[in-house]
Coordinates of C-alpha atoms in Angstrom, one line a residue:
Chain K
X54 CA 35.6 55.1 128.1
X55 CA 38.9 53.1 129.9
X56 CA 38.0 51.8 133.1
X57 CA 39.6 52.9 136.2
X58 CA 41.8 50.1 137.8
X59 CA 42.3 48.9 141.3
X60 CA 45.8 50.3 142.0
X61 CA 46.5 49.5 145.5
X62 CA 45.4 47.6 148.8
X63 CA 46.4 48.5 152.2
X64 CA 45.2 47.1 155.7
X65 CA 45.3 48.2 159.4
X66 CA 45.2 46.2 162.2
X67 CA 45.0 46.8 166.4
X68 CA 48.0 46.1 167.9
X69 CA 47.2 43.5 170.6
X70 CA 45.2 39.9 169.7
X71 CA 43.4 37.4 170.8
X72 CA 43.2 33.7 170.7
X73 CA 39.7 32.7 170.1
X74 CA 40.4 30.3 173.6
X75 CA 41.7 33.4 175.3
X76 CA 39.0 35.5 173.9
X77 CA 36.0 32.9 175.2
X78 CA 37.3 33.1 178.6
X79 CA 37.4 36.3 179.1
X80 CA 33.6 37.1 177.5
X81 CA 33.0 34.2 180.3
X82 CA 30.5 32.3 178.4
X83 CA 29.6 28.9 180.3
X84 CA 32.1 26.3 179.2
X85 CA 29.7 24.6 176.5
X86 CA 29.7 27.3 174.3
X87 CA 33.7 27.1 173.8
X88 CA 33.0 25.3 170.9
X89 CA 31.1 28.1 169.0
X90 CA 34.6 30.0 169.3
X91 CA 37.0 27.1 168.5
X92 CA 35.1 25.9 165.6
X93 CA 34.9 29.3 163.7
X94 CA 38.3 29.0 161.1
X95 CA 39.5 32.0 162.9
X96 CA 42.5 31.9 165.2
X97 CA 42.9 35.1 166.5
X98 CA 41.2 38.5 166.6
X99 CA 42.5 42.1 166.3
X100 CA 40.4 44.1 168.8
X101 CA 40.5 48.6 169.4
X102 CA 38.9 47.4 173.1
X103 CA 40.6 44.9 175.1
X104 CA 38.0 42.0 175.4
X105 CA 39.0 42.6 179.5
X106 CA 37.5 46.4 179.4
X107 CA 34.1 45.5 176.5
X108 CA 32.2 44.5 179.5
X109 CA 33.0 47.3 181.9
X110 CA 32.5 50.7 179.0
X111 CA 29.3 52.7 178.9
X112 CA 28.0 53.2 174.9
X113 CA 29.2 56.9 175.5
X114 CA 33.2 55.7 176.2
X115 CA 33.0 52.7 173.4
X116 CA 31.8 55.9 170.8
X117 CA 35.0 57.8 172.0
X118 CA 37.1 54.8 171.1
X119 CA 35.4 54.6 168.0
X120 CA 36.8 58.0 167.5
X121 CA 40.2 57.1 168.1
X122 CA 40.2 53.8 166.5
X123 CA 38.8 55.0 163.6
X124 CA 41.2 57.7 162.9
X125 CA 43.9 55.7 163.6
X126 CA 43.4 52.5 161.6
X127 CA 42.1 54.5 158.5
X128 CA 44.9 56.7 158.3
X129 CA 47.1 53.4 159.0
X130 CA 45.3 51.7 156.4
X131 CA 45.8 54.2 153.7
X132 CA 49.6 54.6 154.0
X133 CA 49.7 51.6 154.1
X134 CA 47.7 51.5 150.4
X135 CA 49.6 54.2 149.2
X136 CA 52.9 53.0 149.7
X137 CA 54.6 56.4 149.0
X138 CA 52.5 57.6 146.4
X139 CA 51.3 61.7 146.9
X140 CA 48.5 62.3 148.5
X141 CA 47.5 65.4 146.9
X142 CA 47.1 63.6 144.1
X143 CA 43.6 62.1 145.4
X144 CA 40.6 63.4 144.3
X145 CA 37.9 61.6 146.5
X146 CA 38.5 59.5 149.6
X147 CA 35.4 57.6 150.8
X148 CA 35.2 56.3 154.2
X149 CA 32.4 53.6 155.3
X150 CA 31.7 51.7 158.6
X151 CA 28.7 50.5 160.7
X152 CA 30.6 50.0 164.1
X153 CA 30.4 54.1 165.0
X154 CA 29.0 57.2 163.9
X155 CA 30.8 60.4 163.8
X156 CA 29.4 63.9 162.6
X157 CA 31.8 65.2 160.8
X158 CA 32.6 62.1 160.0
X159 CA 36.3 60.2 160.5
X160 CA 36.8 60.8 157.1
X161 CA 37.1 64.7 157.6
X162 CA 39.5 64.8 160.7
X163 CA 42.0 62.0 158.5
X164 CA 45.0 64.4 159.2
X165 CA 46.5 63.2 156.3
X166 CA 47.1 66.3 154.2
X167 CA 44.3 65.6 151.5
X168 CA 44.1 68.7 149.1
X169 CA 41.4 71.6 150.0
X170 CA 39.2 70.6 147.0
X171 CA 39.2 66.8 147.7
X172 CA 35.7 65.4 147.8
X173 CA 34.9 63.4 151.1
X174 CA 31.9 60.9 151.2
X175 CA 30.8 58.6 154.2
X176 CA 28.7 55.1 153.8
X177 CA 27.4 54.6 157.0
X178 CA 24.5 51.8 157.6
X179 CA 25.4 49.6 154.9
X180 CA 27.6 46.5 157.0
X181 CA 29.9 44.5 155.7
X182 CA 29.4 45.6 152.2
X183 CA 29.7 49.7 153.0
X184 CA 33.3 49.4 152.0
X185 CA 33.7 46.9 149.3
X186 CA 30.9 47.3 147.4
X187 CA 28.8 50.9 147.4
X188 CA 32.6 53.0 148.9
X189 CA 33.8 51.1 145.8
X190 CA 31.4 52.0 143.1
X191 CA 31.6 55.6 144.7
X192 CA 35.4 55.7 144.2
X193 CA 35.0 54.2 141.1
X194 CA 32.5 56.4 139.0
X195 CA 34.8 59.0 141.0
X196 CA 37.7 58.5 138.7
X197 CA 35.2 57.6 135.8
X198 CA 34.2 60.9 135.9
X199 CA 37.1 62.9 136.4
X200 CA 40.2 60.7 136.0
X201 CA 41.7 61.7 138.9
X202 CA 42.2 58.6 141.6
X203 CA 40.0 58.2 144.9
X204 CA 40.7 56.0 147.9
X205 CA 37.8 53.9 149.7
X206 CA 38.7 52.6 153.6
X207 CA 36.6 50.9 155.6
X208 CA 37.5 50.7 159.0
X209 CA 35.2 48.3 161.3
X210 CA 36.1 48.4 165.1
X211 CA 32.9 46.0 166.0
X212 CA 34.7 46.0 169.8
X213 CA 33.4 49.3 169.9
X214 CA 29.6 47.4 169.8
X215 CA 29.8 44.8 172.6
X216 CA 26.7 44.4 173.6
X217 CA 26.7 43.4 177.4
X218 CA 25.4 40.1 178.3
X219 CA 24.1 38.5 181.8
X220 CA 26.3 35.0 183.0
X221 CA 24.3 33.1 179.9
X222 CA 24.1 34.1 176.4
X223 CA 21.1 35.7 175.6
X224 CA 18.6 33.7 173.5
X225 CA 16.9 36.7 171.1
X226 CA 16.8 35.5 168.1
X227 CA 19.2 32.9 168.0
X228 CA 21.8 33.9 170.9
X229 CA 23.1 36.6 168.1
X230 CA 25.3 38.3 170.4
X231 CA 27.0 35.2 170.9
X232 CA 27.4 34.3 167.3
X233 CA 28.8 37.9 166.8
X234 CA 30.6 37.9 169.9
X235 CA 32.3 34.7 168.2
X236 CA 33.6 36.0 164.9
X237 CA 33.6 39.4 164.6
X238 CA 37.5 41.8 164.6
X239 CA 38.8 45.4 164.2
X240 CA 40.3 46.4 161.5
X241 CA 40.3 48.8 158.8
X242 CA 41.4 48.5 154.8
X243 CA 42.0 50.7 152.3
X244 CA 41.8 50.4 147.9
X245 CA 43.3 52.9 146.1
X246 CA 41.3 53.3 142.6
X247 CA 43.2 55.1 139.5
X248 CA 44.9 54.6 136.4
X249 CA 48.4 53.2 135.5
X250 CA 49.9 50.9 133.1
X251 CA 51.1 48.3 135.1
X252 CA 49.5 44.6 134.0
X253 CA 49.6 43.5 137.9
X254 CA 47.0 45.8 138.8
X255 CA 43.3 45.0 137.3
X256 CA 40.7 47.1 135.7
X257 CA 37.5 47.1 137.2
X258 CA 35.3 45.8 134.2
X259 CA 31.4 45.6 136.0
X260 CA 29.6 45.4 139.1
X261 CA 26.4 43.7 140.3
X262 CA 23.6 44.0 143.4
X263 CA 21.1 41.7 144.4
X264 CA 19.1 42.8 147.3
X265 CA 16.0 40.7 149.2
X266 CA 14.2 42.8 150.9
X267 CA 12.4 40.2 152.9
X268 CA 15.9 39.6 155.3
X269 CA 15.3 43.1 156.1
X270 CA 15.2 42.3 160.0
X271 CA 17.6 39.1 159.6
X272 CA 21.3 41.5 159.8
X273 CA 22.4 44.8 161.1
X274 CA 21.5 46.5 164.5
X275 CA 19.2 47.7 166.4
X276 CA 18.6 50.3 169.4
X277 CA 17.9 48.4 172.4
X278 CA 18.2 50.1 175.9
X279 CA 20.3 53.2 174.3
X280 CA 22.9 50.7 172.6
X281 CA 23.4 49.3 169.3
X282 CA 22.8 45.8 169.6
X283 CA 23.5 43.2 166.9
X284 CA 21.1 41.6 164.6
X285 CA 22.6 38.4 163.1
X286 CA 20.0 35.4 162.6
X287 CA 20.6 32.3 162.4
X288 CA 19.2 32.1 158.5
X289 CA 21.6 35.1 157.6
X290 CA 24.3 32.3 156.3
X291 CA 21.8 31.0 154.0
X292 CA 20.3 34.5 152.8
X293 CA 23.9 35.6 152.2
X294 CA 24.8 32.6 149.7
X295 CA 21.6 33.2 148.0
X296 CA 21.6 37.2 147.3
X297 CA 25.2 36.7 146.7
X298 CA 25.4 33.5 144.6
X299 CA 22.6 36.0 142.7
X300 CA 24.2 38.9 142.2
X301 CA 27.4 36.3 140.9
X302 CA 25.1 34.8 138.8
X303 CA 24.0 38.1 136.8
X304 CA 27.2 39.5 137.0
X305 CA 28.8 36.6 135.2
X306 CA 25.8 36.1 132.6
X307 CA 26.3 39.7 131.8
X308 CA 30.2 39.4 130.9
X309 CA 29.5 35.6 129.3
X310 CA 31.2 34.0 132.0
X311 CA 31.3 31.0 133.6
X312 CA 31.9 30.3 137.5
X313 CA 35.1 28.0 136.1
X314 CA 36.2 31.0 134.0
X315 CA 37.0 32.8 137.5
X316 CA 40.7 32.7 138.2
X317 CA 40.2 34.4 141.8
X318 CA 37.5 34.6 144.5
X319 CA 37.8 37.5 147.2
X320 CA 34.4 36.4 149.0
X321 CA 33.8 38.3 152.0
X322 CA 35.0 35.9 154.8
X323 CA 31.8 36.4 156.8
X324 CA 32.4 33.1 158.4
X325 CA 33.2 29.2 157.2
X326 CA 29.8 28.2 157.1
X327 CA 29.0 31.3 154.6
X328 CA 32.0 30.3 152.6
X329 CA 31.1 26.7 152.6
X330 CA 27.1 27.7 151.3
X331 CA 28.9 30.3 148.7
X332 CA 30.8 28.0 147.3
X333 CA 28.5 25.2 146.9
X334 CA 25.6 27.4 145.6
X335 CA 28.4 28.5 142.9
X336 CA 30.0 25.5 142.2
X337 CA 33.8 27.1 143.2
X338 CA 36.5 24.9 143.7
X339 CA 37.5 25.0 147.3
X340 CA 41.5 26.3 146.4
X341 CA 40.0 29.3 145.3
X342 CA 38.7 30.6 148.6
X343 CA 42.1 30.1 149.9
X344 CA 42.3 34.0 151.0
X345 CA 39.1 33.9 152.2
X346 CA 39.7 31.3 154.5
X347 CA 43.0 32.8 155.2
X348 CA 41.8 36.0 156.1
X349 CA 39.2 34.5 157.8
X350 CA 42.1 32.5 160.4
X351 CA 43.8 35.7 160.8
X352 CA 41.7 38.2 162.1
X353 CA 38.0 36.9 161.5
X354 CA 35.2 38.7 159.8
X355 CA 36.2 42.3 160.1
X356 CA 33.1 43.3 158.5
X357 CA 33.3 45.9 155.6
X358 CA 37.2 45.8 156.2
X359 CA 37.2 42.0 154.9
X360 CA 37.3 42.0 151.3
X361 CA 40.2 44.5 151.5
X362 CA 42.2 42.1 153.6
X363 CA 41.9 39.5 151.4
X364 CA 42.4 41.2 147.9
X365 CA 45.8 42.4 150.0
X366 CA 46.8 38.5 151.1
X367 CA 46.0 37.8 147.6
X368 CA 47.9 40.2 145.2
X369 CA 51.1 39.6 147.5
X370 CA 51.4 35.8 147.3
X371 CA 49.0 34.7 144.1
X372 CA 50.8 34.1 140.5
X373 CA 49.3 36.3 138.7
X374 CA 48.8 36.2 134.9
X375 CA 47.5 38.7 132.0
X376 CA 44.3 37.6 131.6
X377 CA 42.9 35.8 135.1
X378 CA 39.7 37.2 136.3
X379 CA 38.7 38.1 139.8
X380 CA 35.3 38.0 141.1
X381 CA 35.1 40.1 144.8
X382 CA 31.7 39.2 146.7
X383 CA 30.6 41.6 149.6
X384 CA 27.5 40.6 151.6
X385 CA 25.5 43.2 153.6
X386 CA 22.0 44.0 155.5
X387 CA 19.0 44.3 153.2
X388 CA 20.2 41.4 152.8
X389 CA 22.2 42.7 149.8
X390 CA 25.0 40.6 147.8
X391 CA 27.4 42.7 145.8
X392 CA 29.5 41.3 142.8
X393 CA 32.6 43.0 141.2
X394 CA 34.8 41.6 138.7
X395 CA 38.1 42.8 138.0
X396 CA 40.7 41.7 135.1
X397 CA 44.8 41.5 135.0
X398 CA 45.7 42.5 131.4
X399 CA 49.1 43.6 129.7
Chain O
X201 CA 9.3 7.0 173.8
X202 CA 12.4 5.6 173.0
X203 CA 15.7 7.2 173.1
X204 CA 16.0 8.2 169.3
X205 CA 12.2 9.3 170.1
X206 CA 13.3 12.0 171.9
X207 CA 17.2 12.7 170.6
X208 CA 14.9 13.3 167.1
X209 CA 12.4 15.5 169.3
X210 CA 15.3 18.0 170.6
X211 CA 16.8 18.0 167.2
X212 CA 13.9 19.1 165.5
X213 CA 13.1 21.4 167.6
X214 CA 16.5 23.1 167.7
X215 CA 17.3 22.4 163.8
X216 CA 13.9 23.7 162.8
X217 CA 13.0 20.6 161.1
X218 CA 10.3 18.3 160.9
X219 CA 11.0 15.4 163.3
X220 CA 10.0 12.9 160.4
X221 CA 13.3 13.5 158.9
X222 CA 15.5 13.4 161.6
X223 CA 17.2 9.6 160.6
X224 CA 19.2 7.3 162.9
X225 CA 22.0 7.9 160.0
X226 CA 21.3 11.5 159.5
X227 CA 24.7 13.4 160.0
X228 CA 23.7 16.9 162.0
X229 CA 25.9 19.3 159.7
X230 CA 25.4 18.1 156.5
X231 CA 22.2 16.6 156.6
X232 CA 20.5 18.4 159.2
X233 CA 22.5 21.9 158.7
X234 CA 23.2 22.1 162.1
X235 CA 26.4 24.3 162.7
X236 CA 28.3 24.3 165.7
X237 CA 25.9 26.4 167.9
X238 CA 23.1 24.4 167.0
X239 CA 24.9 21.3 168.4
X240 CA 25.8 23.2 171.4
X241 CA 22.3 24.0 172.1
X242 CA 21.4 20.5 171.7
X243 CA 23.8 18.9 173.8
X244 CA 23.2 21.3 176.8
X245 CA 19.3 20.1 175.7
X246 CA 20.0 16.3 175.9
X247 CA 21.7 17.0 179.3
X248 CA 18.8 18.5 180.5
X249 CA 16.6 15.6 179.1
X250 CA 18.1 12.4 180.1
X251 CA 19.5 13.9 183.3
X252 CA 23.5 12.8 181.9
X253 CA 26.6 14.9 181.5
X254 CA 28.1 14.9 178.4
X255 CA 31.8 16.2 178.5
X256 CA 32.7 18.6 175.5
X257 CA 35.4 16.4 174.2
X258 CA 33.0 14.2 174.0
X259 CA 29.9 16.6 172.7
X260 CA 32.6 16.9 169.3
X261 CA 33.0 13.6 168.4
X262 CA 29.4 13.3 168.4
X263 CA 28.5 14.4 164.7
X264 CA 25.7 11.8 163.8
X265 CA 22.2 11.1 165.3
X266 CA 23.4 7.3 165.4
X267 CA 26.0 8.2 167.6
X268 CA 24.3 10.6 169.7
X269 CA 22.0 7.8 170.3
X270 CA 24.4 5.3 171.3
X271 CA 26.1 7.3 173.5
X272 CA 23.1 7.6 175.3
X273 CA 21.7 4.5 175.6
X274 CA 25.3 3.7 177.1
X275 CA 24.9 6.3 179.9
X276 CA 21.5 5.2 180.6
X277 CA 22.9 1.6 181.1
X278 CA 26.0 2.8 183.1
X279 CA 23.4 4.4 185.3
X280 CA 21.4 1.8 186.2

C-alpha cells in the first residue's frame, strides 16, 4: 500500500517575546542563576502569559488562558499549514498538548469549518512527543486507512503552567522549576498528512518507539497543592539521548541504514545539552542539527510544538534533493524516544 | 584540607561523582558533565565555603577545576 506523505508544516507563535535577560528578571531569580538563562541557545521566548502576570494567576485563570491560547494558536497553526488548501477536504484532525486540559477538547471548538463527519482525536499526557510522534502515527494510519488527509497540531502554551516559586528557586529534585522555567515557550504547530505528487514533500516510510519505564518519575507533572507542577530531573538529558539514540538505532537497522545515510535531522530541540548527548550517542555531524539549534534560539523548547517548528525552518531554507532522507526524533515522559523517517523522491 | 580538598568535595557532591575522580585538570562540562546549573550551584557553594565572592563574570570563565582552584587560593591570599 503507498504511504501517505507529509504534505505541509505550519507554526503559530504568541505575539509578544522575551529575551532570555528580560525574562530572568522578571521571574526574579537571585542574580547567580542568570547564567542558567543565558547559557540555554535560546534567545527569546514566545509566551500566551506575559512572564509579568505568571506570578500573580490562580491555576483556575492560567486554565482559561489555556483555553484561549489554545484555540487561537491551533487554528493559527493550521492555516498556516494549509496555505489555502480546503478544509473540508480533511478527514481527521488530531490535536495533542500537556500544558491544559479541556473537555471537549480544543480540538472540537477549532471554529474552522471542519466537515460534520470529520474524526477528532486528542493526545493529552504524552509531553513533548504528544504531537510529533503518537498525533503523527494517528494521522498517519488515518490516511493509510482511508486515503483521505488528516492534520496533527500540537499547541504547547507551558506559560499556562508556572509553577509559583518563593525569592529562591526551589531545590525538589534538582531546582526543576528553574530548569523549566529557563527553556520552556508557547507555541503551537501543525503537519498536514496526505497524498500528492510533488517530489518536495516526503513519504513517511516507518516509525519507531523506545520506551524505559524506569524514568517513569524523571519527566512530566505532578499535582502538587492543586497545581500542575513540573517534573524535569536533572538525569532526563541523559535518559532522553538514550531512549532516543534507541529508538534511532532500530529504526535505522530496520530500513538498512546508517546514521551517515541521514540527509536531515529534525531532533526535538529539548535543549543544547540534549542535542549535544543526541548527537554524540549517534555519531551526527553537528551541521545537521542546524534547525534544531535554530529552532531552539528562536523560541526555545516548545514542547510537543518543536519538531513541527523545525521540520517548517527546514523545508523553507534546506536544498532539497530526490532521494535525501530525514530522520524526526520526539522525546517524551515514560521516558519514551520516538523515531520517524521520511524520504524526498521524484 | 587543602583547597582542591574541598573545591573536589563540593564538586562531588553537586556533580554526583565520586570525589576520587574529581582531577586538578578535570574540565567540569566535559569531564565532569556538569552543565550550567550545576556550576551555578557550585559557585554559590564555594562562596558559602571559603567565605569569598565570586562575581558572575568571573563564575564563567571558570570552566576547569585548576582554575577554580587558583582563583581561590588567590582570594585567600588577597585576604590575608
Amino acid at each position: 500500500m503507498k504511504k501517505p506523505k507529509l504534505i505541509s508544516l505550519g507554526f503559530a507563535v504568541p505575539e509578544r517575546s522575551w529575551t532570555q535577560e528580560k525574562t530572568f528578571s522578571i521571574l526574579g531569580y537571585p542574580r547567580q542563576f542568570k547564567r542558567i538563562f543565558l547559557d540555554s541557545g535560546i534567545e527569546k521566548r514566545h509566551f500566551w502569559i506575559e512572564p509579568e502576570r505568571m506570578k500573580q494567576l490562580s491555576w483556575q485563570e492560567m486554565c482559561e488562558e489555556f483555553e484561549k491560547g489554545s484555540i487561537e494558536l491551533s487554528t493559527r497553526a493550521i492555516s498556516n499549514c494549509l496555505d489555502g488548501r480546503d478544509i473540508k477536504d480533511i478527514g481527521c484532525v488530531t490535536f495533542a498538548s500537556c500544558t491544559g486540559y479541556l473537555c471537549p477538547s480544543t480540538v472540537h471548538r477549532l471554529n474552522m469549518g471542519f466537515r460534520a463527519d470529520t474524526f477528532f482525536t486528542a493526545v493529552v499526557g504524552q509531553g513533548c512527543e504528544g504531537g510529533g510522534f503518537p498525533g503523527l502515527k494517528r494521522a498517519y494510519d488515518f490516511t493509510l486507512a482511508t486515503g483521505r488527509p488528516s492534520i496533527v497540531v500540537a499547541a504547547e502554551l507551558c506559560s499556562c503552567t508556572y509553577f509559583p516559586e518563593g525569592d529562591s528557586p526551589d531545590p525538589e529534585n534538582d531546582y526543576e522549576l528553574l530548569r523549566g522555567n529557563a527553556i520552556f515557550g508557547d507555541a503551537a504547530s501543525a503537519a498536514l498528512i496526505g497524498y500528492d505528487d510533488d517530489p518536495r514533500h516526503p513519504h513517511i516510510v516507518d516509525f519507531e518507539v523506545y520506551t524505559n519505564p524506569a524514568y517513569l518519575n524523571d519527566l512530566g507533572y505532578v499535582w502538587r497543592n492543586g497545581r500542575l507542577r513540573l517534573r524535569l530531573s536533572k538525569n532526563v538529558k541523559k535518559y532522553a539521548a538514550e531512549v532516543s539514540g534507541e529508538a534511532v538505532r532500530r529504526l535505522l537497522n530496520r530500513q538498512f541504514l546508517r546514521v551517515s545515510d541521514i540527509n536531515y535531522w529534525v531532533i526535538h530541540a529539548a535543549g543544547n545539552r540534549v542535542l549535544d548527548l543526541i548527537r554524540e550517542r549517534l555519531g551526527i555531524e553537528e551541521a545537521k542539527l542546524y534547525f534544531s539549534r535554530k529552532a531552539l534560539r528562536l523560541y526555545g523548547n516548545v514542547s510537543s510544538a518543536t519538531v513541527g517548528i523545525i521540520g517548517k525552518l527546514l523545508i523553507q531554507e534546506a536544498d532539497i534533493k530526490p532521494g535525501d532522507l530525514l530522520v524526526m526524533v520526539t522525546i517524551g515522559p515514560g521516558i519514551s524516544g520516538g523515531a520517524t523517517i521520511c524520504q524526498f523522491k521524484d | 584540607m587543602t583547597v582542591f580538598d574541598r573545591v573536589a568535595e563540593e564538586i562531588a557532591e553537586i556533580a554526583g561523582v565520586d570525589k576520587s575522580k574529581v582531577k586538578i585538570d578535570a574540565s567540569l562540562k566535559d569531564d565532569l558533565d556538569m552543565d550550567s546549573l550545576d556550576q551555578t550551584l557550585l559557585m554559590i557553594a564555594l562562596e558559602e565555603e571559603f567565605g569569598q565572592e565570586i562575581d558572575d563574570q568571573t563564575a564563567e570563565t571558570l570552566t576547569t577545576v585548576g582554575q577554580i582552584v587558583e582563583f581561590i587560593e588567590e582570594k585567600l591570599g588577597e585576604a590575608e
